mmCIF file of C-alpha atoms in Angstrom:
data_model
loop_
_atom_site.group_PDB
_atom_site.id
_atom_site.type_symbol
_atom_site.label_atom_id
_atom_site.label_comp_id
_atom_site.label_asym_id
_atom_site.label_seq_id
_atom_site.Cartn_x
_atom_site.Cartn_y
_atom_site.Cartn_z
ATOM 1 C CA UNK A 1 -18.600 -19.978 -37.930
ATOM 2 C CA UNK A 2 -19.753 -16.864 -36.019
ATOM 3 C CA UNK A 3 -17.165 -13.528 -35.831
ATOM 4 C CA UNK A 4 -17.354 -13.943 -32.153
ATOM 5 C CA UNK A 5 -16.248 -17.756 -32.432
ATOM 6 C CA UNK A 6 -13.787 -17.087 -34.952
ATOM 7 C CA UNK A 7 -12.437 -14.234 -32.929
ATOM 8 C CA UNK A 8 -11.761 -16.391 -29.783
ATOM 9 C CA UNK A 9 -9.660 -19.088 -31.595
ATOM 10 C CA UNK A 10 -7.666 -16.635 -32.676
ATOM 11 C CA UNK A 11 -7.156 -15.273 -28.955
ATOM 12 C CA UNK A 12 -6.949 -18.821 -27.745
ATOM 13 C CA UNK A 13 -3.156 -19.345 -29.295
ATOM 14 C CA UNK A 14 -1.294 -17.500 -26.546
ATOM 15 C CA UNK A 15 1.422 -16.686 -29.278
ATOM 16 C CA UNK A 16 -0.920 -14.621 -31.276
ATOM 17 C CA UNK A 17 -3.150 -13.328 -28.478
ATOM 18 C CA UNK A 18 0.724 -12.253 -26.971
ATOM 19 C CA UNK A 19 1.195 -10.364 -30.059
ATOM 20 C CA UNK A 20 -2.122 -8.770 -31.020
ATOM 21 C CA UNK A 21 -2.395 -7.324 -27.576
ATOM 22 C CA UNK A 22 0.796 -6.535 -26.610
ATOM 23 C CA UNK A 23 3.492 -6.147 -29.474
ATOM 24 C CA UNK A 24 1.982 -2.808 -30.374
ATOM 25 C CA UNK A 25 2.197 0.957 -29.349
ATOM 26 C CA UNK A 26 0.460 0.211 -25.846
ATOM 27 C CA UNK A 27 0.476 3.850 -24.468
ATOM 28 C CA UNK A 28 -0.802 5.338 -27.906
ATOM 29 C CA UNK A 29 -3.708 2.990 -28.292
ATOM 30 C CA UNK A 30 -4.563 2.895 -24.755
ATOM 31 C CA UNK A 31 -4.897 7.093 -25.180
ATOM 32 C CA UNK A 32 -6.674 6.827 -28.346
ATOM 33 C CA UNK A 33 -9.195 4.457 -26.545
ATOM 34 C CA UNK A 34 -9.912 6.729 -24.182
ATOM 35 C CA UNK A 35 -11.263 9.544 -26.079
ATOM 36 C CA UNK A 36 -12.625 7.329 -28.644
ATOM 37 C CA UNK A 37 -14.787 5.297 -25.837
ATOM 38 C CA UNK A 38 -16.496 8.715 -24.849
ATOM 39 C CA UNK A 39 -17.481 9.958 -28.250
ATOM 40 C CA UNK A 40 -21.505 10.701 -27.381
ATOM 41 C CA UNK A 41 -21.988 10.555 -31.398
ATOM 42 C CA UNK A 42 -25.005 8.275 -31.794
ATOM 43 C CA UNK A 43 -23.574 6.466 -34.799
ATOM 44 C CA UNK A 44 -20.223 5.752 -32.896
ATOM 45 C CA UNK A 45 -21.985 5.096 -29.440
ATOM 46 C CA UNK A 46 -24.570 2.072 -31.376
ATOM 47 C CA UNK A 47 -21.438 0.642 -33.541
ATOM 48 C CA UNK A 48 -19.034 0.827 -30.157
ATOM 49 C CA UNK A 49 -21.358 -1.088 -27.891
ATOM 50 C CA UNK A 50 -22.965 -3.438 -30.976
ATOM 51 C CA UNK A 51 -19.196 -4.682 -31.616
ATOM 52 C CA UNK A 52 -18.242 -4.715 -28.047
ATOM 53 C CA UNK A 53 -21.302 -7.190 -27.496
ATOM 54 C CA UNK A 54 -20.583 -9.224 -30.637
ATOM 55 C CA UNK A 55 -16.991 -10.369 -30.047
ATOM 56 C CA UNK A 56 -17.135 -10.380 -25.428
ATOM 57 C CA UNK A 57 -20.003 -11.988 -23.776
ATOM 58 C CA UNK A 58 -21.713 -8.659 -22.715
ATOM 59 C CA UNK A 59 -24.539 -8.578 -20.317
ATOM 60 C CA UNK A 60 -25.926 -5.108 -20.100
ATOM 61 C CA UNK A 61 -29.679 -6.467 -18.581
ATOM 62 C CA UNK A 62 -28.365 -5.565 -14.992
ATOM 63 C CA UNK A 63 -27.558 -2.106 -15.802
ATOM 64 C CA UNK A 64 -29.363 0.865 -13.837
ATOM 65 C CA UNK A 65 -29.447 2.428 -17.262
ATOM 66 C CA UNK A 66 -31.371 1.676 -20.399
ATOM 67 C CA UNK A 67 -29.370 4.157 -22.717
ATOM 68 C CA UNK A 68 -25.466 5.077 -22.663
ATOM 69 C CA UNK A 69 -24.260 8.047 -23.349
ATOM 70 C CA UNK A 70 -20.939 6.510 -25.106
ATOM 71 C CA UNK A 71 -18.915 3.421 -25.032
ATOM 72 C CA UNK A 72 -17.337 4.728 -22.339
ATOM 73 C CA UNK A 73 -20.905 4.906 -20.317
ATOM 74 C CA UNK A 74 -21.382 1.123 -20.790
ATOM 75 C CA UNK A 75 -18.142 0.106 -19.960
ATOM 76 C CA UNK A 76 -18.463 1.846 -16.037
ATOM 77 C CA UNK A 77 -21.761 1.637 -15.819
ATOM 78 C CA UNK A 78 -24.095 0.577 -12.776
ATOM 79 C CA UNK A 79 -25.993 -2.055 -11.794
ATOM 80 C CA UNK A 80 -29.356 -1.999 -10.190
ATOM 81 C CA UNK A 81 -30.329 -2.323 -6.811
ATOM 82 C CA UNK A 82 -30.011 -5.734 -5.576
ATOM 83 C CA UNK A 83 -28.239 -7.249 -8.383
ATOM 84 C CA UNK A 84 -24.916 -8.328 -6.405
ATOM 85 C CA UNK A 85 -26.026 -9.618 -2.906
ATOM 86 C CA UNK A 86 -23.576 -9.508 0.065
ATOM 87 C CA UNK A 87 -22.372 -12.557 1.938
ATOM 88 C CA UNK A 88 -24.585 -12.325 4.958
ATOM 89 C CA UNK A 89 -21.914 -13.414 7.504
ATOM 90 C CA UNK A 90 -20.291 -9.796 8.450
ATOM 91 C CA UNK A 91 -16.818 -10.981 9.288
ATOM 92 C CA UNK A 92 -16.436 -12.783 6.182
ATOM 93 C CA UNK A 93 -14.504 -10.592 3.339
ATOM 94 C CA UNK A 94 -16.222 -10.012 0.377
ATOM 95 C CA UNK A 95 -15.041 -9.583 -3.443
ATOM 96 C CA UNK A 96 -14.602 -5.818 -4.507
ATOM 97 C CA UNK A 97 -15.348 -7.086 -7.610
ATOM 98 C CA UNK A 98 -16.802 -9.336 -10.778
ATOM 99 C CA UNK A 99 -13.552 -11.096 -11.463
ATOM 100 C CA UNK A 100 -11.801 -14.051 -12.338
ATOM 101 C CA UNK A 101 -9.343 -15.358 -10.099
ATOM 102 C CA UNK A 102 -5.844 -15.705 -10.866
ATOM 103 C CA UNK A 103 -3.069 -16.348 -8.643
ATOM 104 C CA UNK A 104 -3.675 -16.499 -4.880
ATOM 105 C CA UNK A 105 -2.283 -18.360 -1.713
ATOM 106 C CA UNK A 106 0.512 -17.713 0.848
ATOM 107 C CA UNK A 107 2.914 -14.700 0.149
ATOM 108 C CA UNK A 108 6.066 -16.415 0.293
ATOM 109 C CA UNK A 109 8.394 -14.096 2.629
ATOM 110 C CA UNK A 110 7.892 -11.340 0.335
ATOM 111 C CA UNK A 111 7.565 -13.151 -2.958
ATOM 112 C CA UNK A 112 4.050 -13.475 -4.612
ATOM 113 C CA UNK A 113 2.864 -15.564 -7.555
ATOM 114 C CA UNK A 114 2.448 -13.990 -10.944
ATOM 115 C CA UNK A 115 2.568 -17.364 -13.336
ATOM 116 C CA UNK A 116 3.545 -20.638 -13.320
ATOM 117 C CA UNK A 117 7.649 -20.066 -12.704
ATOM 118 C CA UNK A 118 7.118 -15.872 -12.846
ATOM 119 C CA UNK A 119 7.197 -14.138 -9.377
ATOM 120 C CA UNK A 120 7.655 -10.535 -8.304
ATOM 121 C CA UNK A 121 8.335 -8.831 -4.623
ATOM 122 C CA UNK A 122 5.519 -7.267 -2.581
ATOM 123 C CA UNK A 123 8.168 -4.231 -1.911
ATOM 124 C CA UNK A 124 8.542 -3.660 -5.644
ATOM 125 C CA UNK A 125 4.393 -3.818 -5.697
ATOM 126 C CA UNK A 126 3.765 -1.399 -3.387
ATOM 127 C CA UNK A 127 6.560 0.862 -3.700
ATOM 128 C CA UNK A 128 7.004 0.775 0.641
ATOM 129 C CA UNK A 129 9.128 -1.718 2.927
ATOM 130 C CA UNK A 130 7.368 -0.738 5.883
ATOM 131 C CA UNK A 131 4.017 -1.730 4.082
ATOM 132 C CA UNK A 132 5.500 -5.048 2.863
ATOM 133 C CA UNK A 133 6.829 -5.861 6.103
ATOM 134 C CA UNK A 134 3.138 -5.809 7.874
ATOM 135 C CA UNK A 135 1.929 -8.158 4.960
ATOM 136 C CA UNK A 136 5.328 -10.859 4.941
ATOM 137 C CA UNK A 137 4.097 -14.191 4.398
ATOM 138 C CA UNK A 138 0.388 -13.295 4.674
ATOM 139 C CA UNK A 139 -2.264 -13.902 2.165
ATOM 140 C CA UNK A 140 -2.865 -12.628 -1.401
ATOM 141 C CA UNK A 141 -5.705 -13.136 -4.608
ATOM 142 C CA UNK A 142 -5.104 -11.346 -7.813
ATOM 143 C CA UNK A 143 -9.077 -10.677 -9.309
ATOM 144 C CA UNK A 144 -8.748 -10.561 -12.835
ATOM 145 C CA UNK A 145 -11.596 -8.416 -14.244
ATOM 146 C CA UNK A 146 -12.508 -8.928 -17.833
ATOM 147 C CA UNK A 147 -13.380 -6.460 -20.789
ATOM 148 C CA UNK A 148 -16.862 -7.822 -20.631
ATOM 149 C CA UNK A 149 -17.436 -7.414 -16.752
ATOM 150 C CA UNK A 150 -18.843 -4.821 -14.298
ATOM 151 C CA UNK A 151 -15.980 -2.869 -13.594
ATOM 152 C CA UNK A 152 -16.927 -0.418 -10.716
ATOM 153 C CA UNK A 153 -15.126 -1.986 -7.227
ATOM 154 C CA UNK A 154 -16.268 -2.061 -3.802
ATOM 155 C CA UNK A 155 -14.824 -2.201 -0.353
ATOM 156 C CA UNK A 156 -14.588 -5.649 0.438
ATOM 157 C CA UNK A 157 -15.145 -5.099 4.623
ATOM 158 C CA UNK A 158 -15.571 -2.016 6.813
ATOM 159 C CA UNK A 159 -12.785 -0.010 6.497
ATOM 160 C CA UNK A 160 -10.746 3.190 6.478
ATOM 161 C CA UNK A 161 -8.647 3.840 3.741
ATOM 162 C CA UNK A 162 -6.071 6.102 4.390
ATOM 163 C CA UNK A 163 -3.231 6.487 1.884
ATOM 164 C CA UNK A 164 -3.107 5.861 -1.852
ATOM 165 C CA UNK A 165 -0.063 5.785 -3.700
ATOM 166 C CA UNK A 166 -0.158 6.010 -7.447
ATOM 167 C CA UNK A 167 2.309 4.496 -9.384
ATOM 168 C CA UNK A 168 2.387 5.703 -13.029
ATOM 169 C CA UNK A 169 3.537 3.028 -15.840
ATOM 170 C CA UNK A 170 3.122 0.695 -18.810
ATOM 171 C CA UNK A 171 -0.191 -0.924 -20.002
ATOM 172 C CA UNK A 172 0.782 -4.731 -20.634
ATOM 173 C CA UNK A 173 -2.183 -6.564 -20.801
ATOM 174 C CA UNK A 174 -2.623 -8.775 -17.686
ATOM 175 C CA UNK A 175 -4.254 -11.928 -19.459
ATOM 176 C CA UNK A 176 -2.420 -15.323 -18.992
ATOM 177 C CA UNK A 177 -0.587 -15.166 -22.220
ATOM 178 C CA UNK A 178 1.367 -12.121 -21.337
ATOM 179 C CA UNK A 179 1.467 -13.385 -17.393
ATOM 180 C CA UNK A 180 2.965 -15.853 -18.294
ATOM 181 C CA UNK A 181 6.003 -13.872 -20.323
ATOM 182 C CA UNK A 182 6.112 -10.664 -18.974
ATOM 183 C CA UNK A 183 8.600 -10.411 -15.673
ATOM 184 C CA UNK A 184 6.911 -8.736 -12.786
ATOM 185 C CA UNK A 185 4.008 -7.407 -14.998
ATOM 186 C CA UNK A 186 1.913 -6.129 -12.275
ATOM 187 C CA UNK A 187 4.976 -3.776 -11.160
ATOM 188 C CA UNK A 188 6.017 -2.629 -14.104
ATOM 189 C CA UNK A 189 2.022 -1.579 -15.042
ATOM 190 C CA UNK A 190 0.551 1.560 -14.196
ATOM 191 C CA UNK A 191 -1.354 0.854 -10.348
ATOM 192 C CA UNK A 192 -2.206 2.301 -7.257
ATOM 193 C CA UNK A 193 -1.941 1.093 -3.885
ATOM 194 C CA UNK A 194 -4.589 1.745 -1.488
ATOM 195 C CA UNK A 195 -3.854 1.489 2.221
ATOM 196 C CA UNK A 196 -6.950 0.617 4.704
ATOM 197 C CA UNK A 197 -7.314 -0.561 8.143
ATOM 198 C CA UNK A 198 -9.738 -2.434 9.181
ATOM 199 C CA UNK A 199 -11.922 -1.679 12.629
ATOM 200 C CA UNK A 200 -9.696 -3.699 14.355
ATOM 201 C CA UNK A 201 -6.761 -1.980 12.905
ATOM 202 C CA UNK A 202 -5.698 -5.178 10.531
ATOM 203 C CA UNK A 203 -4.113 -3.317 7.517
ATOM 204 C CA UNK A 204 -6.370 -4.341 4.044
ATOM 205 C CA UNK A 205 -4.060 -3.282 0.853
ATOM 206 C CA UNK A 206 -6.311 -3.393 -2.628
ATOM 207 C CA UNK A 207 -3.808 -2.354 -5.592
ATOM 208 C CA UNK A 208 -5.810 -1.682 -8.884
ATOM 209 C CA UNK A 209 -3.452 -2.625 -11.875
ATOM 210 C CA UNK A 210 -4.132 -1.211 -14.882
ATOM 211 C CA UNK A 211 -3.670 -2.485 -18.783
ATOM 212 C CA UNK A 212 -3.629 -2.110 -22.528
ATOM 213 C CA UNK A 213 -6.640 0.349 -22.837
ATOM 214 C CA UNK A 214 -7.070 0.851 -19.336
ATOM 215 C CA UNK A 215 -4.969 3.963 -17.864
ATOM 216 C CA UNK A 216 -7.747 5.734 -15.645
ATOM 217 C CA UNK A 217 -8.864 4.645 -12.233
ATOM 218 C CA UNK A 218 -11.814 7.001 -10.570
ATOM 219 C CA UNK A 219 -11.819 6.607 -6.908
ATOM 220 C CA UNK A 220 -13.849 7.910 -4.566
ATOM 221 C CA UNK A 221 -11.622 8.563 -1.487
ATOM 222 C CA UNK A 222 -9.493 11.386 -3.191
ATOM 223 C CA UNK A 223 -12.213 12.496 -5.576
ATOM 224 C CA UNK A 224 -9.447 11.896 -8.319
ATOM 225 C CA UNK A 225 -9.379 10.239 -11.973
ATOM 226 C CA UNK A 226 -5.677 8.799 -12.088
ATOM 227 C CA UNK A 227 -4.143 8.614 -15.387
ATOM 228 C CA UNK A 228 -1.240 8.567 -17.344
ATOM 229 C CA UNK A 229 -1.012 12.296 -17.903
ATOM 230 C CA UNK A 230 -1.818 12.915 -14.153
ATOM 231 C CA UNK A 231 0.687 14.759 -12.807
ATOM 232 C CA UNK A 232 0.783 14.226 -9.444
ATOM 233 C CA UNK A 233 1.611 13.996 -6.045
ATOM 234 C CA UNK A 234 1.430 10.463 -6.241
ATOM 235 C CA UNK A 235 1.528 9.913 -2.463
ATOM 236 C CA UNK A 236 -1.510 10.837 -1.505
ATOM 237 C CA UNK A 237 -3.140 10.918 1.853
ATOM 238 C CA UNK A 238 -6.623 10.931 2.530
ATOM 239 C CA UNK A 239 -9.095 9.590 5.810
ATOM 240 C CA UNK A 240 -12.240 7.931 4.111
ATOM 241 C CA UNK A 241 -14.234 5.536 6.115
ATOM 242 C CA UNK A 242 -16.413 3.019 3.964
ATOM 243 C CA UNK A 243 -18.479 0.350 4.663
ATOM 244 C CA UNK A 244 -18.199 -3.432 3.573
ATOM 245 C CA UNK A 245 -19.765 -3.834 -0.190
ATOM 246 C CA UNK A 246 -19.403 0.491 -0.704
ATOM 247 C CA UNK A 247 -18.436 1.470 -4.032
ATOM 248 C CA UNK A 248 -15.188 3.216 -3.793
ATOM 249 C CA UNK A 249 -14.233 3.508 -7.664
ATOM 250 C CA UNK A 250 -13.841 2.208 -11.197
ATOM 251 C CA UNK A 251 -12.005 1.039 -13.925
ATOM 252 C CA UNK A 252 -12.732 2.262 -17.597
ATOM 253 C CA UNK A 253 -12.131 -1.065 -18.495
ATOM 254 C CA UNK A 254 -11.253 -4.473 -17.716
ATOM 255 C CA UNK A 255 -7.857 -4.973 -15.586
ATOM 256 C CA UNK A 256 -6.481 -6.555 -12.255
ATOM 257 C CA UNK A 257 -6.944 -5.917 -8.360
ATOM 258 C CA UNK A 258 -4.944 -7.446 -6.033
ATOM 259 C CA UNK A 259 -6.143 -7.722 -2.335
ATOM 260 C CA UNK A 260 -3.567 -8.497 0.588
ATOM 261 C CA UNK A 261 -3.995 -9.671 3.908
ATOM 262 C CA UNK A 262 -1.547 -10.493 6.653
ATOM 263 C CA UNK A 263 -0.877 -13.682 8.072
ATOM 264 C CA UNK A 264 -3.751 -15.012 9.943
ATOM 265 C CA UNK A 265 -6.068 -14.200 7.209
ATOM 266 C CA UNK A 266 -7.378 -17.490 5.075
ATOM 267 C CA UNK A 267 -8.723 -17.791 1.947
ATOM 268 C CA UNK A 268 -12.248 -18.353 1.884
ATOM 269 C CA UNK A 269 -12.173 -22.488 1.065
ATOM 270 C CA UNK A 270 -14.049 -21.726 -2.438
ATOM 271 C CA UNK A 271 -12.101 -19.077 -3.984
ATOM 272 C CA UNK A 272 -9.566 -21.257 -6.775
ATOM 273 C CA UNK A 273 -7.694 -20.217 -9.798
ATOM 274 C CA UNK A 274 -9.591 -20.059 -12.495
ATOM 275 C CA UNK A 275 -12.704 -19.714 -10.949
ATOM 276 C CA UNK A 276 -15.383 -17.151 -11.507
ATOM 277 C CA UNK A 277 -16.248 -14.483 -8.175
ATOM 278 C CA UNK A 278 -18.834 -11.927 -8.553
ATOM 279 C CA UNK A 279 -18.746 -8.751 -6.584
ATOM 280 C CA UNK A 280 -20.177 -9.768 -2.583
ATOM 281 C CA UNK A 281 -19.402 -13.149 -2.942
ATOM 282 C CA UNK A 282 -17.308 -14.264 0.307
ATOM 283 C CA UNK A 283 -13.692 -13.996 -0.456
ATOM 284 C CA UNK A 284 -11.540 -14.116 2.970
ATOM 285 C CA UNK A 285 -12.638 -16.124 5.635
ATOM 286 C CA UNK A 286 -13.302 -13.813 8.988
ATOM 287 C CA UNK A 287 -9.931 -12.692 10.894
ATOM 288 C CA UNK A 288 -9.686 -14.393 14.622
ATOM 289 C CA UNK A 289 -10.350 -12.086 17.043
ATOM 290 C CA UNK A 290 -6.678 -11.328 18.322
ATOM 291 C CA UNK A 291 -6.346 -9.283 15.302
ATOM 292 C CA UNK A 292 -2.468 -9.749 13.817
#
């Protein structure tokens, strides 16, 4: 038996994946992470990435680079030109991101999905009624992006984003086990919540959720790193215009975004739980033309 194979039966009894990942000092670890992952020491740097690749199913062959710097490097790295295509239908709305998909569907009033029996408000997401009011009973998908994956995000259609609200918090990790035991994970987590429009003024929420090692989100529209010792303001506005498949920012590790549309949005018909989207792939079917 292989460490890698031995390593996910262990993580495949929710129990003790629960516990490993969870039931220790979250905020500690996740800081210690983050200035271990950018250690530029060769010796570090080729054990890092050599263990990260033996225990996740790593695939670093699409990679502008050849050579990281750190851990860190890998983990937000590139890809090359070319190596996530774009739906080719320009209404349709593409993934930001390699994910898998979690929960997704109707918002229900303003109740979303978390788990099987575990549900949170989108006012207690996104921190503004007014917000939540223009999404009620619209459409959400939560894109679950593993340690393993590319973890830079892109702007899913042409749009302009114009507020992001930062939320600081805890780093529970956002796998099913500790969905599906953790109340209202995603809005007790450290997140932001950024506000678009699209060209035909149809708001276009993405809220990055952060986790256990993950407490930094680069984005591009307020030329900020968010993280847990940033200290603010948190409400910030900003007027940056981006086209559909744009890179607007990354996580330093795996995590969660969750993308909301109102109403008369639909789910593209081969987005499911479970399933496996890559960055470009279509995501929401195209908007009728009467706008909201």
């Amino acid at each position: 038996m292989t460490a890698r194979t031995l390593f996910q039966r262990l993580l495949a009894n929710d129990a003790l994946n629960f516990a490993l990942t969870n039931r220790i000092p979250r905020a500690a670890l996740t800081r210690f992470f983050g200035w271990f992952s950018k250690i530029e020491h060769p010796w570090v740097r080729d054990a890092s990435i050599a263990l990260w690749k033996a225990f996740g199913e790593v695939d670093l062959s699409e990679a502008k680079k050849t050579r990281f710097a750190s851990l860190h490097d890998a983990f937000i790295r590139e890809l090359h030109d070319g190596a996530r295509p774009i739906d080719p239908r320009p209404d349709t709305l593409v993934s930001p991101c390699d994910a898998i998909v979690g929960a997704l569907g109707r918002i229900d009033g303003d109740t979303l999905l978390q788990a099987k029996g575990m549900r949170y408000s989108l006012g207690e997401l996104l921190g503004d009624e007014s917000l939540a009011a223009q999404l009620r009973d619209g459409h959400y998908v939560t894109l679950r992006i593993t340690a393993s994956m590319y973890h830079r995000f892109h702007a899913p259609t042409d749009c302009r984003v114009e507020q992001v609200h930062y939320f600081p918090g805890d780093t529970w990790n956002v796998n099913p086990p500790a969905l599906d035991r953790v109340e209202r994970l995603y809005c007790r987590n450290e997140r932001a919540v950024l506000t678009a429009r699209m060209r035909d003024g149809t708001p276009l929420v993405m809220v990055p959720v952060a986790a256990i090692l993950v407490a930094s989100l680069r984005l591009h529209c307020i030329d900020l790193t968010l993280h847990a010792r940033y200290a603010g303001p948190h409400r910030l506005r900003c007027d940056s215009t981006v086209s559909r498949g744009e890179e607007m920012g990354w996580f330093e590790h795996g995590s969660t975004i969750i993308v909301l549309l109102p109403a008369h949005a639909a789910l593209a018909p081969q987005v499911r739980t479970g399933e496996r989207i890559r960055m470009g792939q279509a995501l929401f079917a195209p908007p009728p033309a009467d706008g909201m």
